[in-house]
Coordinates of C-alpha atoms and ligand atoms in Angstrom, one line a residue:
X1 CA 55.0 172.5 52.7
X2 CA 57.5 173.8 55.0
X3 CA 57.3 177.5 55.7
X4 CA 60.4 179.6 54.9
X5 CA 60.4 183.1 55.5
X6 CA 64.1 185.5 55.2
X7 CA 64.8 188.9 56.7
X8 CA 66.8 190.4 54.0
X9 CA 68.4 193.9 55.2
X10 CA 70.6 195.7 53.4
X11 CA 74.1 197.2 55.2
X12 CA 73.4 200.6 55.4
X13 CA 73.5 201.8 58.5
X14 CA 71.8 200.7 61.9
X15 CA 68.4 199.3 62.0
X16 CA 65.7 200.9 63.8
X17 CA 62.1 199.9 64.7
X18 CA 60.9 199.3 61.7
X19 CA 63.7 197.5 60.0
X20 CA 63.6 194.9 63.0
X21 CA 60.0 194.5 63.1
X22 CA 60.0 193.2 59.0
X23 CA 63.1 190.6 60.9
X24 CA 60.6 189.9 63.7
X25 CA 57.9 189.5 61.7
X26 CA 59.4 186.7 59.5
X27 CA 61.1 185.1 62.7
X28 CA 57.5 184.6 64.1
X29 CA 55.8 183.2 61.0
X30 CA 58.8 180.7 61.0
X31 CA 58.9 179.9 64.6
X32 CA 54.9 179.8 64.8
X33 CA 54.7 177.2 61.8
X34 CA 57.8 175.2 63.2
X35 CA 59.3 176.7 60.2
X36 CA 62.4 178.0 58.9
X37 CA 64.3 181.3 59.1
X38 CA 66.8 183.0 57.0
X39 CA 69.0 185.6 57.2
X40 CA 70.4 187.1 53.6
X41 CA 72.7 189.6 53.5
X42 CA 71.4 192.1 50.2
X43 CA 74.9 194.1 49.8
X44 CA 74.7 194.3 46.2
X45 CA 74.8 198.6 46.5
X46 CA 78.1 198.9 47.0
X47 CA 77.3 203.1 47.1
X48 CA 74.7 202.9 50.1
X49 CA 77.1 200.5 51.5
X50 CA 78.1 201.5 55.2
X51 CA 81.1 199.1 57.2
X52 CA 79.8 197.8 60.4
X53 CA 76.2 197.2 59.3
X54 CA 76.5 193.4 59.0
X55 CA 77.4 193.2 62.5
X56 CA 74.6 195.2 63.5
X57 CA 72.1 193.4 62.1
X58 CA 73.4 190.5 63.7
X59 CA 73.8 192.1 66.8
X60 CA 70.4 193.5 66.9
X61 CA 68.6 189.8 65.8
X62 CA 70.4 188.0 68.7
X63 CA 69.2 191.1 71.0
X64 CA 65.8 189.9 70.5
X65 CA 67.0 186.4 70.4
X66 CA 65.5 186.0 66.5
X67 CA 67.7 183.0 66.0
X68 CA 68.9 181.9 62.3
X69 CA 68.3 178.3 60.7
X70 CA 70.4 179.4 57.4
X71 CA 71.9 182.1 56.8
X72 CA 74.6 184.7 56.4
X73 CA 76.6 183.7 60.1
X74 CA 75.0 180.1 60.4
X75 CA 75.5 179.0 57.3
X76 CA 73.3 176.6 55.2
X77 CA 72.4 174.7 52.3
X78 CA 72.2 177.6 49.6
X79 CA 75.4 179.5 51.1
X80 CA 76.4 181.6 50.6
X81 CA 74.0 184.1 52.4
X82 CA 75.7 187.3 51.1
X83 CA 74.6 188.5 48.1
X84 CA 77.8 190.4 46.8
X85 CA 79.0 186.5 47.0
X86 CA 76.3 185.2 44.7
X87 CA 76.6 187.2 41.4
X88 CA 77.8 183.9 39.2
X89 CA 74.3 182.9 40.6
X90 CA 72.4 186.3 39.3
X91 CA 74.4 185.8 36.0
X92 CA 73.1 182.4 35.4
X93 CA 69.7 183.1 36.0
X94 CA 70.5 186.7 33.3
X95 CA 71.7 184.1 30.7
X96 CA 68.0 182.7 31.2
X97 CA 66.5 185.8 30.1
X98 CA 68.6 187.0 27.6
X99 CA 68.3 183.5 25.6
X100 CA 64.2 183.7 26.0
X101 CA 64.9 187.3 24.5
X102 CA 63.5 188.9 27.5
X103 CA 66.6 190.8 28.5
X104 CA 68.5 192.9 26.4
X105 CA 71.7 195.3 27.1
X106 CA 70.5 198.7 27.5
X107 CA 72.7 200.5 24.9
X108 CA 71.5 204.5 26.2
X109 CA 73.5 207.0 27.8
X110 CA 72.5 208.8 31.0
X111 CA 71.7 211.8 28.5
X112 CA 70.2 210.2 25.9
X113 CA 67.7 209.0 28.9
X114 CA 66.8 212.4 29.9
X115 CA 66.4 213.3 26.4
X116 CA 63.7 210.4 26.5
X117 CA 62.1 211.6 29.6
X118 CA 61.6 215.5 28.3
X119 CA 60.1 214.6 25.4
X120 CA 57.3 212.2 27.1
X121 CA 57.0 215.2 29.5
X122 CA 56.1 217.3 26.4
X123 CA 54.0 215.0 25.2
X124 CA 52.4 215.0 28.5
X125 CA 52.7 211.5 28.4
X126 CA 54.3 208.9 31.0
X127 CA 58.2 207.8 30.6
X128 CA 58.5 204.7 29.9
X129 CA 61.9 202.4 29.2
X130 CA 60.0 200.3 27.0
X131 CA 58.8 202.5 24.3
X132 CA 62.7 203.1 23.8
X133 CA 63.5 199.2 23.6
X134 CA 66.3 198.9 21.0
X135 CA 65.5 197.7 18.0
X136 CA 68.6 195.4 17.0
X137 CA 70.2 195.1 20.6
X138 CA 73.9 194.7 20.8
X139 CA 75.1 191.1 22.5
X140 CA 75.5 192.1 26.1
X141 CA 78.7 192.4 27.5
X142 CA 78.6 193.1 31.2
X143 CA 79.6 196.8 30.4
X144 CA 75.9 198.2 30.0
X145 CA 73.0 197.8 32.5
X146 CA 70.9 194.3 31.4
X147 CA 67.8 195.8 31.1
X148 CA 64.1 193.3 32.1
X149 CA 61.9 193.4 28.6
X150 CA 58.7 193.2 30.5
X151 CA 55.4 191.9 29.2
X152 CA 52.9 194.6 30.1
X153 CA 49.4 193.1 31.4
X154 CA 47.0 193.7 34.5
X155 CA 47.7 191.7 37.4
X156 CA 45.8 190.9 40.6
X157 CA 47.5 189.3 43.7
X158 CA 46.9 188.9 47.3
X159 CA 48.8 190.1 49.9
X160 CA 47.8 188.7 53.5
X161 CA 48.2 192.0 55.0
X162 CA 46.6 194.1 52.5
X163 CA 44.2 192.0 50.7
X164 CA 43.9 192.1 46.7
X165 CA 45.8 194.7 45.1
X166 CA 44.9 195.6 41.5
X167 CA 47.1 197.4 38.9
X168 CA 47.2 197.8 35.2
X169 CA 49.5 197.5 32.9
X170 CA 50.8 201.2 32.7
X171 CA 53.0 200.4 35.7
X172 CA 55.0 197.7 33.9
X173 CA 58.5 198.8 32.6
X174 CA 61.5 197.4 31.8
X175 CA 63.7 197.8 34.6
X176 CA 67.6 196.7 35.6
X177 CA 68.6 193.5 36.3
X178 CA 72.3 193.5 36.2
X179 CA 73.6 197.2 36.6
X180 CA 77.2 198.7 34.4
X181 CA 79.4 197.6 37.6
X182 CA 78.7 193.7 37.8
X183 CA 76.3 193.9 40.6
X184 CA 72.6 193.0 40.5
X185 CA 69.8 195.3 41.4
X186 CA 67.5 194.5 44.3
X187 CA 64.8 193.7 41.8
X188 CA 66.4 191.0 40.2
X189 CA 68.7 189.3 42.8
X190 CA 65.9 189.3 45.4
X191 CA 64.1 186.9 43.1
X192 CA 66.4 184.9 41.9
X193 CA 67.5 184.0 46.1
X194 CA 64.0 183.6 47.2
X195 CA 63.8 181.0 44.2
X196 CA 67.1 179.5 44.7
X197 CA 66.1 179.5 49.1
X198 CA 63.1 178.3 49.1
X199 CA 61.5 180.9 50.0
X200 CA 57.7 180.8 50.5
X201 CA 56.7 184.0 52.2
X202 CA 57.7 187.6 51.3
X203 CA 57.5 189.9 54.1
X204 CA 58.6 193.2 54.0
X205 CA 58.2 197.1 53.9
X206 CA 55.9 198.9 51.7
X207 CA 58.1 200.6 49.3
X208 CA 58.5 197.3 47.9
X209 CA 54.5 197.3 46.9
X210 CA 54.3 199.4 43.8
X211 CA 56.9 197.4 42.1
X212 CA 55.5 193.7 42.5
X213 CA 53.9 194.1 39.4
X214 CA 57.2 194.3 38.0
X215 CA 58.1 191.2 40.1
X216 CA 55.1 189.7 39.0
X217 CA 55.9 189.9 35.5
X218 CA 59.6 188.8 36.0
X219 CA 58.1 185.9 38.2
X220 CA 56.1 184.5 35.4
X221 CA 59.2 185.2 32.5
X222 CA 61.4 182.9 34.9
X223 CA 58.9 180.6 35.4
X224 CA 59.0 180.8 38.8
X225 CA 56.3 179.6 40.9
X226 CA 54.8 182.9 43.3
X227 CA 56.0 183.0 47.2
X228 CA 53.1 184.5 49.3
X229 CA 53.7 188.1 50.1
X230 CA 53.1 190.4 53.1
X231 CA 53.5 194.2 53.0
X232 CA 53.8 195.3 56.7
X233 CA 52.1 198.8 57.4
X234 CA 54.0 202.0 58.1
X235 CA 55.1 202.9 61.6
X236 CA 53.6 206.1 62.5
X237 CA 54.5 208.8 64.9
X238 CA 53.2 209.0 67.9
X239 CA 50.2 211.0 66.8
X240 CA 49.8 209.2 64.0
X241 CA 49.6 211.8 61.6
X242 CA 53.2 211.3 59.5
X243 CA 55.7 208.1 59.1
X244 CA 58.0 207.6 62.1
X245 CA 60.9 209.9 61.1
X246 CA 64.3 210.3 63.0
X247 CA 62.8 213.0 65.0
X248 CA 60.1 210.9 66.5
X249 CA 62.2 208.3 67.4
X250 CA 63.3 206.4 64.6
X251 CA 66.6 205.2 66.0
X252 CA 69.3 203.0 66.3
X253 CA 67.3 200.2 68.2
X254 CA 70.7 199.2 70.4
X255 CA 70.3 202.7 71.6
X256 CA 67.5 201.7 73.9
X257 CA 69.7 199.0 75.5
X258 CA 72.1 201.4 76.4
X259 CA 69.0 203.5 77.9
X260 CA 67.9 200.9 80.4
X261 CA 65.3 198.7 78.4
X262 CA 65.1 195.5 78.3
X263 CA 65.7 193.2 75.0
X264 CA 62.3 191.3 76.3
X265 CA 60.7 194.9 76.6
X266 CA 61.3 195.6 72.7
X267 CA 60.4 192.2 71.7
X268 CA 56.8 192.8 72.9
X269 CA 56.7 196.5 71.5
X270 CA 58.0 196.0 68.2
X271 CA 56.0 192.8 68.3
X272 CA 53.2 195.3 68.3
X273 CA 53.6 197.4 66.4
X274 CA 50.4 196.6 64.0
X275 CA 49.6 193.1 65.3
X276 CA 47.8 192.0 67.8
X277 CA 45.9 188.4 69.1
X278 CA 42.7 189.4 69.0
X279 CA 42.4 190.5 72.5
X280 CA 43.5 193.2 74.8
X281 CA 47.1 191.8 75.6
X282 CA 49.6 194.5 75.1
X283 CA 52.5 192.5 76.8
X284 CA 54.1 189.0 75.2
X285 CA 56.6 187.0 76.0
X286 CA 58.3 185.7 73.4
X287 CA 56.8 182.0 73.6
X288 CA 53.0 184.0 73.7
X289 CA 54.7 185.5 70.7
X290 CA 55.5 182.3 68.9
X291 CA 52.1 180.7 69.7
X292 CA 49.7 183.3 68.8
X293 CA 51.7 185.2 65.6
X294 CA 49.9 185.1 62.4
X295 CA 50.0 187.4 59.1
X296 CA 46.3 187.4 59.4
X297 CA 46.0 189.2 62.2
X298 CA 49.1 192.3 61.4
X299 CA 46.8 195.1 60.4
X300 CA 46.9 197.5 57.1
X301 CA 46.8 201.1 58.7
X302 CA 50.0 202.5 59.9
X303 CA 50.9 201.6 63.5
X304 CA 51.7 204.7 66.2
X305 CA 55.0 204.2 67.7
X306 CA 54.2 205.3 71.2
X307 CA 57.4 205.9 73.6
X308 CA 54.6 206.3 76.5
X309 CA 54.3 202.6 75.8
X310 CA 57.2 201.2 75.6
X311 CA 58.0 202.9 79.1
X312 CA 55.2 201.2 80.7
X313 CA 56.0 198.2 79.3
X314 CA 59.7 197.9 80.4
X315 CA 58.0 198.5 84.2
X316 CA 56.1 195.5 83.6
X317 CA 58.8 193.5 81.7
X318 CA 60.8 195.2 85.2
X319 CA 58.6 193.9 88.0
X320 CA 58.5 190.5 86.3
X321 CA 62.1 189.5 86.9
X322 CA 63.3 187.8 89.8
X323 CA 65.4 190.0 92.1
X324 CA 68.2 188.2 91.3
X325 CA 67.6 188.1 87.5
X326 CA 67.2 192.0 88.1
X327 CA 70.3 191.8 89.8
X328 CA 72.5 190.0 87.3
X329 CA 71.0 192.9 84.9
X330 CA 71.6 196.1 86.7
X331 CA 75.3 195.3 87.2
X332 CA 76.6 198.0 84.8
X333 CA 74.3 200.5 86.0
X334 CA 74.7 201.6 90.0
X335 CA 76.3 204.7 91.0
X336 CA 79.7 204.8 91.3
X337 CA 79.5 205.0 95.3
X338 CA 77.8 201.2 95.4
X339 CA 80.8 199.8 93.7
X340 CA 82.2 199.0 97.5
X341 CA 78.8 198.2 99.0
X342 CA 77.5 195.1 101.0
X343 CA 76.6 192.6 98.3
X344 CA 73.4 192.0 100.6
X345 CA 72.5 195.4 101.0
X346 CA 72.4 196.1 97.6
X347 CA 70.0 193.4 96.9
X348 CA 68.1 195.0 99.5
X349 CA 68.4 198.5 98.1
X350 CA 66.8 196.9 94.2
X351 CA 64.1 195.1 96.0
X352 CA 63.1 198.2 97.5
X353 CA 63.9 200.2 93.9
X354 CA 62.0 198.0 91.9
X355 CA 59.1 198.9 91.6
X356 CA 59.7 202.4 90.3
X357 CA 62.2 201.5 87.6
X358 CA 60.9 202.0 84.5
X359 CA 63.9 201.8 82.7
X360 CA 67.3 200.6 84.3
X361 CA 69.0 204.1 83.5
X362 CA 66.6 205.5 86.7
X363 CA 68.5 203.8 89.4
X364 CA 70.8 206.0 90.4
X365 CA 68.6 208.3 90.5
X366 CA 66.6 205.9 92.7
X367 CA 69.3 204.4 94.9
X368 CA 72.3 207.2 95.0
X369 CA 71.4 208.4 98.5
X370 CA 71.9 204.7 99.7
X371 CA 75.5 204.7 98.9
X372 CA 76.7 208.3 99.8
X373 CA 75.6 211.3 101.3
X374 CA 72.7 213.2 99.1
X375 CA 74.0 217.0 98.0
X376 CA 71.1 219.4 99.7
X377 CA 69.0 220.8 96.4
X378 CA 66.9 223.3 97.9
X379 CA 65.0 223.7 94.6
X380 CA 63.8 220.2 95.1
X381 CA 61.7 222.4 98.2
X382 CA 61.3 225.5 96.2
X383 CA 60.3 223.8 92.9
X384 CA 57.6 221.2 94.9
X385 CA 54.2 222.7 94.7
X386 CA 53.1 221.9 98.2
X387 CA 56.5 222.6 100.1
X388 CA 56.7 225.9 98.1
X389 CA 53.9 227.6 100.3
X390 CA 55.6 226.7 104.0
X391 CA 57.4 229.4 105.9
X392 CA 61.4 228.1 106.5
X393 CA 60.3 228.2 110.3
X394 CA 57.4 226.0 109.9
X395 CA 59.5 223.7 107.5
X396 CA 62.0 223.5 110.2
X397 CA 59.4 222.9 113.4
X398 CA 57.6 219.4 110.8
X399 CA 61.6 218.3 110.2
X400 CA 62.1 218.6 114.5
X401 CA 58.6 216.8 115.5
X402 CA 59.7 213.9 112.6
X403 CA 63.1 213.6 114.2
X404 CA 62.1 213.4 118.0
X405 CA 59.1 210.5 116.9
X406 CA 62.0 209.0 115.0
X407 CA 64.2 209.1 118.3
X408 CA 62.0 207.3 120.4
X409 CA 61.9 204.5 118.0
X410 CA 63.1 201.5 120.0
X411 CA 62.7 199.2 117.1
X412 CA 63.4 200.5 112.8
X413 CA 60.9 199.0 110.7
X414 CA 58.9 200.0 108.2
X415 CA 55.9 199.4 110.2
X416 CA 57.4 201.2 113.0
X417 CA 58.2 204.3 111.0
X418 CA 54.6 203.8 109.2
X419 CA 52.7 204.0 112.5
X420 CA 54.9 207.2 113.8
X421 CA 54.5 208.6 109.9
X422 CA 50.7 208.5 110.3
X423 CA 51.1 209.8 114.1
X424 CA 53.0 212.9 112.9
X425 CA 50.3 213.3 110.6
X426 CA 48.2 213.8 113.8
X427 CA 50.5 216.0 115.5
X428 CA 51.5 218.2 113.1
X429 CA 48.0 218.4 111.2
X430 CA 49.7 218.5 108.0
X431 CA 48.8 216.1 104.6
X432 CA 50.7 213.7 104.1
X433 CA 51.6 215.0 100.8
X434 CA 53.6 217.5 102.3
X435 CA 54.8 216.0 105.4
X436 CA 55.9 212.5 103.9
X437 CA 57.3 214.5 100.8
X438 CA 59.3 216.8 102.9
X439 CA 61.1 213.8 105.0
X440 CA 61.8 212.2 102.0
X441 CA 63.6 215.4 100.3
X442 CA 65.1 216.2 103.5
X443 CA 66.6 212.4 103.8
X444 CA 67.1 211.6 100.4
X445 CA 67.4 214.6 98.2
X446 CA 66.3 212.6 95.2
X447 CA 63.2 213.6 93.2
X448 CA 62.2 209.9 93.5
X449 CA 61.9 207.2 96.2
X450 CA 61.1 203.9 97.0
X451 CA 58.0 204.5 99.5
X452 CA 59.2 206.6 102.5
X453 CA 59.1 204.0 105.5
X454 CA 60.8 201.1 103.3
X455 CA 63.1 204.1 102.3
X456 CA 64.1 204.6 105.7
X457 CA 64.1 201.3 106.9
X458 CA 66.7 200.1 104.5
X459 CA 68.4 203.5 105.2
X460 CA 68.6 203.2 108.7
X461 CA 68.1 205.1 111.8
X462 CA 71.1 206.7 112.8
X463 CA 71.4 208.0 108.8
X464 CA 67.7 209.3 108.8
X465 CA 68.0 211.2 111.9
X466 CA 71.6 212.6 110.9
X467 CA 70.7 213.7 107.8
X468 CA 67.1 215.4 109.1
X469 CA 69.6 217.5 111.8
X470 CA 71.8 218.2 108.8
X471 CA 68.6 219.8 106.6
X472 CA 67.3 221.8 109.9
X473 CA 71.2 223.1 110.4
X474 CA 71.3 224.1 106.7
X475 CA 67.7 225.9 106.8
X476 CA 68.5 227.3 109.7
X477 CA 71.4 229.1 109.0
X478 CA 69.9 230.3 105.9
Ligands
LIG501 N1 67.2 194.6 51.1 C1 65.9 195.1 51.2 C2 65.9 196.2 52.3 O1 66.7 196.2 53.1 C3 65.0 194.0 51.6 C4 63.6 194.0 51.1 C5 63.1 192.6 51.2 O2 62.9 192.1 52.3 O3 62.8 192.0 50.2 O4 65.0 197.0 52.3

């Protein structure tokens, strides 16, 4: 049997973690099985509906690269892919039911529901559709809901993430197939399309569990043969106390593009987000992905979303690149000033800068000073916990001794600087967190560097003494 799994979203607005993970997740089972993957477009409520969505999604799947075999831009064999395309489809497979008798046109009025609803309240007893089933239903005309008449039983089914489930037959109702405006509701039309595609495995969220009994029972009135199903587990906030909620981080996931992370960076974390191989691994690449994804191993509690995490792991994703792969992606994200700069020297500058880029947002921040003279920000002195207890005059006398070593510098490299570094350390008896952290603020006014003597290297001498004079002028004549 060939494996078929679908990521079915609905166009409602972007996609964030969670979404993409229930896409990634069917991707992998595909791609791990040398299966297929579809994409299926579920517009069918045209309410929730928001313009832009479809290109989203599609956006955010080839951002992680989750490529389609069928589907709603590739096309395919049970196009179309769209569901709001389908509905002679869903109306065909409604005929089915209402000839077996087990769908009938729900002849109530939103009020007459209610009615229903506050006298099972009174009667302190559960509302139910199908104690109000109409007793000579009217032929249905397409301008009432078509209603499911369910057969109420106990069901027990497996779900490879969450094991057997069990529930009774007090959560069977009759529920909407075909709502009042033509359109189907997710209940029905996802059924129908996973018949009509093939589909053999249903992944998704968990709101979706407390009504497969429902499915179950519309399953077996179709006939339909059962596709295996996997709920995936909630994603959590970071403390892992309450569902990931917009406030924690539940975001558009292009969003972290635009911050500086890297598509192979999310693959691994959402890939992560409650699965793992079986051993300590936290970082994948999207082949270790493909080879070592299985259902089995996606686990049942919720999954923290960590942003700690993810930061670490767009370093690593960071330091793995070539310098010229890192090249080709930083393009869009140097200051302004290295728009003119020596091609060479800017590789030069991101070999140095690599290593502390965690995201590629932080290289201005990281390279600036390279390009154009730094602006003096004495609270970068003031606000540094060592540097904060010197005297101005003794601050002044560690910035002289560093410039005369520097001076006699016949050659500039970062051994050279190194060995006069650890000499001034000597001289001026100072540690060298403060007297490496000083010449760094005083030469590159940046809270972050590339290590000092690579720093100054790269910066050069003429530009490290120039701008040391230009900190002990400014001090001074404070
Ligand atoms: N259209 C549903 C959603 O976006 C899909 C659920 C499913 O995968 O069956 O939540």
């Amino acid at each position: 049997m060939k494996i078929r799994t679908r990521f079915a979203p609905s166009p409602t607005g972007f996609m964030h973690v969670g979404n993409l993970r229930t896409g990634l997740f069917a991707w992998l089972t595909a791609r791990n099985a040398g299966g297929e993957f579809i994409l299926r477009l579920e517009d069918t409520d045209k309410n929730r509906e928001v313009e832009g969505s479809a290109n989203h999604i599609l956006e955010c799947l080839d951002m992680l690269g989750l490529n389609r075999d069928e589907g709603l831009d590739v096309g395919g064999p049970y196009a179309p892919y769209k569901q709001s395309e389908r509905l002679h489809i869903y109306r065909a497979w409604a005929q089915k039911l209402i000839d077996s008798g087990r769908a009938y046109a729900d002849p109530y009025t939103a009020e007459e529901v209610q009615a229903f609803r506050e006298q099972a309240q009174q009667e302190k007893k559960a509302f139910l559709y199908r104690n109000h089933r109409p007793e000579n239903p009217r032929a249905w005309d397409g301008t009432t809901p078509l209603r499911f008449k369910a057969d109420p039983k106990s069901y027990t089914w497996h779900d490879e993430v969450m094991g057997e489930l069990h529930t009774g037959p007090e959560v069977i109702d009759d529920f909407i197939l075909i709502k009042s405006d033509g359109y189907p509701t997710y209940n029905f039309a996802h059924i129908v399309d996973d018949a009509e595609m093939q589909i053999t495995h249903v992944i998704r969220g968990q709101e979706f569990i407390s009504s497969t009994p429902n499915y179950l029972n519309l399953y077996e009135a179709l006939g339909l043969e059962l596709p295996i199903f996997a709920t995936m587990p909630h994603i959590m906030n970071e403390q892992g106390n309450k569902k990931l909620g917009k406030r924690d981080g539940a975001k558009d996931v292009l969003s972290y593009i635009e911050e500086g992370y890297l598509p192979e960076t999310l693959l691994s974390f959402i890939a992560t987000l409650g699965w793992n191989d079986g051993t300590e691994q936290e970082v994948f690449t999207r082949q270790e992905l493909i080879d070592s994804f299985s259902l089995s191993r996606v686990q049942k509690s919720g999954a923290r979303f960590d942003e700690k995490r993810l930061l670490w792991m767009n370093g690593q994703f960071i330091r793995a690149l070539s310098n010229d792969d890192l090249y080709k992606r930083v393009a869009s994200y140097w200051p302004a000033s290295a728009e003119s700069a020596d091609e060479n020297y800017k590789h030069s500058v991101l070999a140095l800068a690599k290593d502390r880029l965690k995201t590629l947002h932080d290289l201005p921040t990281l390279t600036t000073y390279f390009f154009e003279e730094p602006v003096l920000d004495m609270d970068l002195i003031t606000g540094n916990k060592q540097l904060k207890k010197l005297a101005t005059p003794d601050i002044i006398a560690m910035l002289q001794s560093a410039m005369d070593t520097f001076d006699d510098l016949s050659i500039w490299t970062p051994e050279a600087i190194q060995e006069s570094l650890n000499n001034l350390l000597d001289t001026t008896g100072q540690k060298p967190g403060v007297l490496f952290s000083l010449v760094r603020i005083a030469t590159t006014w940046s809270p972050f560097s590339p290590q000092l003597n690579d720093t100054l290297a790269l910066m050069g001498k003429e530009k490290t003494l120039k701008r040391l004079e230009n900190t002990i002028q400014h001090l001074s004549e404070a």
